[in-house]
Amino acid sequence: MEALTRRALIAGAGTGAALALPLAAQRMVDLHLPGGPSARPMAPRFPQKGEMIVQRIRPPLFETPFEVFDQGVFTPNDRFFVRWHWADIPASIDAAAYRIAVRGAVRTPLSLSLSELLRAGEHVEVAAVNQCAGNSRGLFEPRVAVAEWANGAMGNALWKGVRLRDVLDKAGIGANAKFVRFGGLDKALVEGAPRFLKSLPIDIARRDDVIVAFAMNGAAMPLLNGYPVRLAVPGWFSTYWVKMLADIEVLTGEDDNFWMAKAYRMPTVPVKLGDKGFPTAPISTMPPRSWITGQTNGATIALRGIAMGGDTGVAKVELLTGGATVAAALGPDQGKYGFRRWSAALPSHTGEVVVRCTNANGVTQPDAQAWNPGGYARNAVERIRLGRA
Ligand SMILES: Nc1nc2c(c(=O)[nH]1)N[C@H]1C(S)=C(S)[C@@H](COP(=O)(O)O)O[C@H]1N2
Ligand SMILES: [Mo]
């Protein structure tokens, strides 16, 4: 396994694909976003990526075309969405020279090579959905005018890595440790812009399933998804899943950097467009969601789709149609943080249908979406009119 890992890391380095981003748009796709421009170009030419929806080129925001979610429970690496905040991203990585600093409130500050990192602890695997806090932002009304994703700023992968806890324990953390802050190799092109840094509370950082991942679906991760190593925080929005992880800093207090104190915060009270001065908290765990991904019409309408429980497993998926509730059959359980496939058969005359997931904590998707100024954490039920396919 160790040998395989090494090989994957080296192979990943070899691709070193220059991040030149000339747009070779092949065709346009309509994302059906309400209240504004909705068409986006598709582009097949980004390094290690297949056909993706281009939301923006610099910094890259590439969305997974929705039909990919109908093809399997795991999202292939070459179709996995891409999101960076700053445009200065290394175009290649020298795996042999790569170092990860572990510093701050630690007994022994470390500068780990990738092979030292791989030896820091047991290799563990976890299936987990990596979902941008802004996934589906384009569906908010009123509109929130940044990164207007449809539903493709998410993906499910089998992540493999070493526990963050083992890496922290190698350096030895003090009893006064409160947060752990993470930074990658990306930088802003603009002078003085705040480096992308995110922090986890120490108890989350020490969780059994929070890993420094070096593989994704059995291969090294694409450069754009954080090669050679990224954080995986199952159940939490992917803003914490820091890519090209190079800096781990143990803090003795709350992190007041821009990305924790100003960005990625959710109102803790109901708000509407124009409200100011309301209390907020850093976004953290994901709520349940579900989608219809495909339909086959016959004597009945066979529906299929995916669901996620968020920070726990899927308990049930229901189809609501004309006063009736039909329980979907759930596919194999890959672990509570991954996608779960589902299927159901509905009468052939069914018109509108709502798909709704309830997670193992008893949290159910709401009928209507509460608005927030960041356009974060959308999870209202999806409503679909079944056409004759
Ligand atoms: N180094 C670094 N890591 C990062 C980010 C970033 O800008 N820089 N963006 C975060 C956010 S907001 C998201 S949604 C995910 C996207 O992960 P992906 O590109 O692999 O899909 O990366 C996270 N990790
Ligand atoms: Mo994100």
XYZ file of C-alpha atoms and ligand atoms in Angstrom:
414
model
C 0.000 0.000 0.000
C 2.859 2.295 0.900
C 4.528 1.579 -2.456
C 1.309 2.290 -4.294
C 0.943 5.572 -2.484
C 4.467 6.624 -3.381
C 3.892 5.751 -6.994
C 0.675 7.731 -7.074
C 2.393 10.779 -5.624
C 5.200 10.591 -8.142
C 2.809 10.037 -11.025
C 0.824 13.043 -9.900
C 3.968 15.146 -9.845
C 4.818 14.062 -13.362
C 1.665 15.503 -14.819
C 2.893 18.912 -13.624
C 0.416 20.245 -16.143
C 0.881 23.936 -16.693
C -2.081 25.833 -15.391
C -2.419 27.879 -18.521
C -6.108 28.488 -18.731
C -7.020 29.398 -22.285
C -10.722 28.915 -22.655
C -11.599 26.534 -25.414
C -15.336 26.637 -24.934
C -17.073 23.826 -26.773
C -20.703 24.599 -26.110
C -22.983 26.465 -23.761
C -25.102 24.862 -21.068
C -28.170 26.398 -19.411
C -28.082 25.983 -15.621
C -31.699 27.207 -15.230
C -30.797 29.779 -12.583
C -33.710 32.037 -11.684
C -33.671 35.797 -12.169
C -30.606 36.377 -14.332
C -28.074 35.048 -16.827
C -28.064 31.293 -16.699
C -25.899 30.028 -19.581
C -22.292 28.971 -19.042
C -19.609 27.633 -21.385
C -18.396 24.045 -21.134
C -14.675 23.425 -21.414
C -12.809 20.163 -21.681
C -9.235 21.409 -21.685
C -8.132 22.030 -18.116
C -5.249 19.938 -16.734
C -6.414 16.515 -15.468
C -10.049 17.527 -16.026
C -12.747 16.305 -18.372
C -15.652 18.419 -19.552
C -16.568 20.976 -16.868
C -18.890 23.968 -16.612
C -16.801 27.127 -16.484
C -18.091 29.576 -13.877
C -14.840 31.552 -13.924
C -11.309 30.916 -15.181
C -9.106 32.933 -12.854
C -9.198 31.927 -10.089
C -10.710 28.681 -11.375
C -14.336 27.859 -10.563
C -15.335 24.743 -12.504
C -18.655 23.069 -11.876
C -19.470 19.363 -12.299
C -22.150 18.850 -14.979
C -25.162 17.437 -13.140
C -25.458 14.296 -15.289
C -22.181 13.064 -13.735
C -24.084 12.479 -10.465
C -26.322 9.975 -12.258
C -23.347 7.863 -13.304
C -22.229 6.527 -9.940
C -22.037 7.198 -6.242
C -18.456 8.498 -6.478
C -17.581 11.546 -8.533
C -14.650 10.829 -10.878
C -11.530 12.895 -10.200
C -11.524 14.364 -13.703
C -15.097 15.650 -13.283
C -14.772 16.795 -9.659
C -15.567 20.493 -9.187
C -12.804 23.038 -8.642
C -12.836 26.157 -6.519
C -9.951 28.481 -5.628
C -10.116 31.947 -4.101
C -6.818 33.294 -5.389
C -5.258 32.954 -8.811
C -1.585 32.391 -7.971
C -1.669 28.577 -7.827
C 1.483 26.502 -8.452
C 1.322 24.965 -11.931
C 3.366 21.977 -10.836
C 4.516 20.431 -7.577
C 7.897 18.866 -6.874
C 6.790 16.007 -4.602
C 10.371 15.342 -3.445
C 10.839 18.923 -2.234
C 7.334 19.379 -0.741
C 7.230 20.318 2.947
C 4.381 20.692 5.420
C 5.057 22.897 8.437
C 3.508 22.033 11.808
C 4.056 24.978 14.108
C 2.549 27.375 16.657
C 1.607 26.048 20.092
C 3.531 22.773 19.667
C 6.390 21.185 21.569
C 8.486 20.506 18.451
C 7.834 22.505 15.279
C 8.131 20.228 12.241
C 8.798 20.504 8.553
C 7.555 17.198 7.145
C 8.399 15.758 3.740
C 5.615 13.825 1.997
C 7.204 10.493 2.913
C 7.469 11.578 6.557
C 3.818 12.594 6.422
C 2.861 9.188 5.008
C 4.644 7.569 7.956
C 3.011 9.820 10.575
C 0.232 7.309 11.215
C -2.123 4.655 9.969
C -3.604 5.191 6.504
C -7.366 5.562 6.746
C -10.102 5.855 4.128
C -13.367 7.742 4.325
C -16.096 8.251 1.740
C -17.235 11.848 2.067
C -19.009 14.589 0.183
C -16.899 17.665 -0.427
C -19.472 20.434 -0.897
C -18.764 24.145 -1.311
C -20.678 26.257 1.199
C -21.886 28.168 -1.871
C -23.138 25.118 -3.767
C -26.488 25.974 -5.451
C -25.970 29.678 -4.705
C -27.275 30.507 -8.172
C -30.700 29.218 -7.098
C -31.114 31.804 -4.336
C -33.736 34.512 -4.770
C -32.925 37.344 -4.410
C -29.743 36.475 -6.250
C -26.347 36.525 -4.540
C -23.903 37.799 -7.126
C -20.768 35.717 -6.612
C -19.925 32.210 -7.850
C -23.460 31.445 -9.004
C -23.213 27.676 -8.944
C -26.073 25.355 -9.786
C -25.893 22.028 -7.917
C -22.465 20.942 -9.168
C -20.138 22.515 -6.574
C -20.028 19.193 -4.759
C -18.641 15.720 -5.208
C -18.315 12.453 -3.338
C -14.947 10.707 -3.171
C -13.112 8.043 -1.246
C -10.407 10.029 0.530
C -7.324 8.338 1.878
C -4.764 9.833 4.182
C -3.241 10.027 7.619
C -5.168 11.355 10.596
C -4.533 15.013 11.289
C -4.415 14.032 14.965
C -1.391 11.794 14.333
C 0.389 14.647 12.560
C -0.416 17.032 15.436
C 0.744 14.479 18.009
C 4.050 14.093 16.181
C 4.696 17.757 16.979
C 3.060 17.514 20.410
C 0.326 20.051 21.049
C 0.047 22.071 24.236
C -2.898 21.851 26.652
C -3.694 25.472 25.720
C -4.395 24.632 22.041
C -7.824 25.924 20.940
C -7.813 26.002 17.126
C -5.696 24.625 14.313
C -5.179 26.863 11.278
C -4.456 25.595 7.773
C -2.889 27.249 4.741
C -2.037 26.044 1.234
C 0.442 27.118 -1.443
C -1.945 29.417 -3.288
C -1.495 33.184 -3.136
C -3.361 36.265 -4.212
C -2.091 38.226 -7.201
C -3.206 41.459 -5.560
C -0.924 43.034 -2.982
C -2.163 42.893 0.608
C -5.045 40.472 -0.032
C -5.558 38.071 2.873
C -4.013 34.630 2.371
C -6.641 31.851 2.341
C -6.499 30.373 5.852
C -9.121 28.309 7.690
C -9.228 27.048 11.251
C -10.903 24.134 12.973
C -11.660 23.889 16.699
C -9.153 21.518 18.308
C -11.773 18.834 19.100
C -12.780 18.688 15.416
C -9.128 18.685 14.303
C -8.512 15.657 16.553
C -11.490 13.673 15.259
C -10.847 10.112 14.098
C -11.948 10.773 10.527
C -10.361 14.180 9.854
C -7.466 13.387 7.548
C -4.625 14.872 5.587
C -5.593 13.168 2.338
C -3.051 12.110 -0.274
C -5.419 10.107 -2.467
C -8.867 10.541 -3.906
C -10.805 7.631 -5.405
C -7.661 5.499 -5.431
C -5.389 7.948 -7.241
C -3.360 11.024 -6.458
C -5.681 14.015 -6.506
C -5.641 16.342 -9.504
C -3.489 19.430 -9.011
C -6.616 21.600 -9.107
C -8.150 19.539 -6.280
C -5.139 20.071 -4.048
C -2.293 17.770 -5.073
C -0.264 16.527 -3.259
C -2.218 16.701 0.027
C -5.388 18.368 1.257
C -7.462 18.312 4.393
C -10.679 16.249 4.419
C -13.195 17.190 7.110
C -16.153 14.828 6.595
C -19.505 16.416 7.388
C -18.149 19.985 7.210
C -18.400 22.317 4.220
C -15.364 22.194 1.977
C -14.140 25.683 2.806
C -12.223 23.864 5.580
C -10.799 21.243 3.205
C -7.618 23.245 2.553
C -5.832 22.190 -0.640
C -2.066 21.946 -1.312
C -1.802 21.920 2.448
C 1.574 23.354 3.463
C 1.046 25.020 6.816
C -0.558 23.685 10.006
C -0.499 26.152 12.885
C -1.785 25.404 16.379
C -3.458 28.473 17.918
C -4.160 29.169 21.589
C -7.158 31.391 20.823
C -9.835 32.102 18.257
C -8.639 32.809 14.699
C -9.377 36.391 13.670
C -8.056 36.101 10.101
C -10.332 37.404 7.318
C -11.560 33.962 6.154
C -12.805 33.081 9.650
C -13.786 36.475 11.058
C -15.334 38.071 7.949
C -16.019 35.482 5.246
C -17.934 32.187 5.326
C -20.166 33.204 8.196
C -23.844 32.427 8.566
C -26.424 34.665 10.232
C -27.604 33.129 13.494
C -30.979 34.890 13.135
C -33.364 35.123 10.132
C -32.252 37.886 7.705
C -33.385 39.450 4.468
C -31.719 41.418 1.691
C -30.428 44.758 3.030
C -30.248 43.792 6.719
C -27.056 44.867 8.489
C -25.387 44.273 11.843
C -26.917 40.861 12.565
C -24.966 38.226 14.537
C -23.086 35.574 12.581
C -21.033 32.435 13.226
C -18.517 30.559 11.044
C -20.225 28.103 8.733
C -19.466 24.525 9.771
C -21.495 21.305 9.325
C -23.611 20.394 6.311
C -27.377 19.756 6.381
C -29.100 16.900 4.481
C -29.861 17.236 0.760
C -31.238 15.076 -2.050
C -31.651 15.207 -5.808
C -33.317 13.328 -8.636
C -30.590 12.411 -11.124
C -32.504 10.285 -13.628
C -35.855 8.972 -14.754
C -37.089 6.044 -16.872
C -40.702 6.048 -18.047
C -42.665 2.823 -18.457
C -45.783 1.455 -16.800
C -44.509 3.475 -13.844
C -41.929 6.251 -13.643
C -38.708 4.881 -12.202
C -36.802 7.658 -10.484
C -33.261 7.521 -9.224
C -31.055 9.965 -7.410
C -28.576 10.766 -4.703
C -28.899 11.972 -1.136
C -26.525 13.048 1.581
C -27.135 13.254 5.300
C -24.643 16.097 5.825
C -22.844 15.622 9.133
C -24.431 12.205 9.663
C -25.947 9.409 7.592
C -29.100 9.350 5.462
C -32.076 7.956 7.402
C -34.681 8.193 4.635
C -35.464 9.695 1.261
C -39.084 10.429 0.398
C -40.901 11.438 -2.771
C -43.862 13.707 -2.151
C -46.438 13.842 -4.889
C -50.030 15.010 -4.863
C -50.555 14.308 -1.161
C -48.844 10.891 -1.281
C -45.466 10.085 0.261
C -43.387 7.307 -1.283
C -40.331 6.000 0.556
C -37.331 5.531 -1.741
C -35.205 2.379 -1.561
C -31.696 3.272 -0.447
C -28.613 1.923 -2.219
C -25.485 0.576 -0.509
C -24.189 2.529 2.466
C -20.620 3.697 1.810
C -20.327 5.415 5.170
C -22.363 8.170 6.720
C -20.570 11.099 5.061
C -20.890 9.962 1.438
C -23.651 10.137 -1.147
C -26.317 7.476 -0.910
C -28.068 6.403 -4.091
C -31.819 5.923 -3.998
C -34.585 4.714 -6.319
C -38.376 4.805 -6.336
C -41.280 4.043 -8.679
C -44.147 6.531 -9.057
C -47.442 6.296 -10.978
C -47.038 7.231 -14.643
C -49.431 10.201 -14.300
C -47.260 11.884 -11.621
C -46.763 15.582 -12.323
C -44.773 17.517 -9.788
C -42.614 15.642 -7.326
C -40.549 16.762 -4.368
C -37.559 14.787 -3.118
C -36.722 15.107 0.553
C -34.007 13.629 2.749
C -34.048 13.175 6.512
C -30.747 12.430 8.202
C -29.928 10.146 11.122
C -30.190 13.082 13.542
C -33.800 13.595 12.445
C -33.032 16.761 10.458
C -35.276 17.080 7.385
C -34.774 19.340 4.357
C -37.018 22.419 4.597
C -39.763 23.146 2.028
C -38.637 26.744 1.555
C -35.122 28.147 1.563
C -34.129 30.757 4.142
C -32.058 33.459 2.448
C -28.633 34.613 3.654
C -26.318 37.247 2.161
C -23.496 34.784 1.393
C -25.835 32.422 -0.436
C -24.513 29.604 1.718
C -25.775 26.187 2.749
C -28.760 25.918 0.444
C -30.679 22.735 1.257
C -34.384 23.248 0.540
C -36.169 20.348 -1.159
C -35.929 20.095 -4.926
C -39.182 20.267 -6.875
C -39.343 18.657 -10.291
C -42.079 18.350 -12.884
C -41.751 14.921 -14.437
C -41.854 15.213 -18.190
C -42.466 12.356 -20.578
C -38.944 11.131 -21.234
N -5.583 26.193 -0.560
C -6.901 26.362 -0.767
N -7.746 25.415 -0.339
C -9.067 25.549 -0.524
C -9.603 26.709 -1.137
C -8.692 27.697 -1.598
O -9.076 28.738 -2.150
N -7.357 27.495 -1.379
N -10.972 26.831 -1.277
C -11.813 26.007 -0.410
C -13.192 25.984 -0.845
S -14.151 27.326 -0.443
C -13.715 24.925 -1.529
S -15.341 24.926 -2.018
C -12.900 23.714 -1.797
C -13.047 23.210 -3.200
O -12.414 21.967 -3.346
P -12.143 21.389 -4.767
O -11.577 22.462 -5.633
O -11.237 20.224 -4.628
O -13.477 20.922 -5.304
O -11.529 23.926 -1.536
C -11.289 24.580 -0.321
N -9.880 24.560 -0.078
Mo -16.299 26.913 -1.175
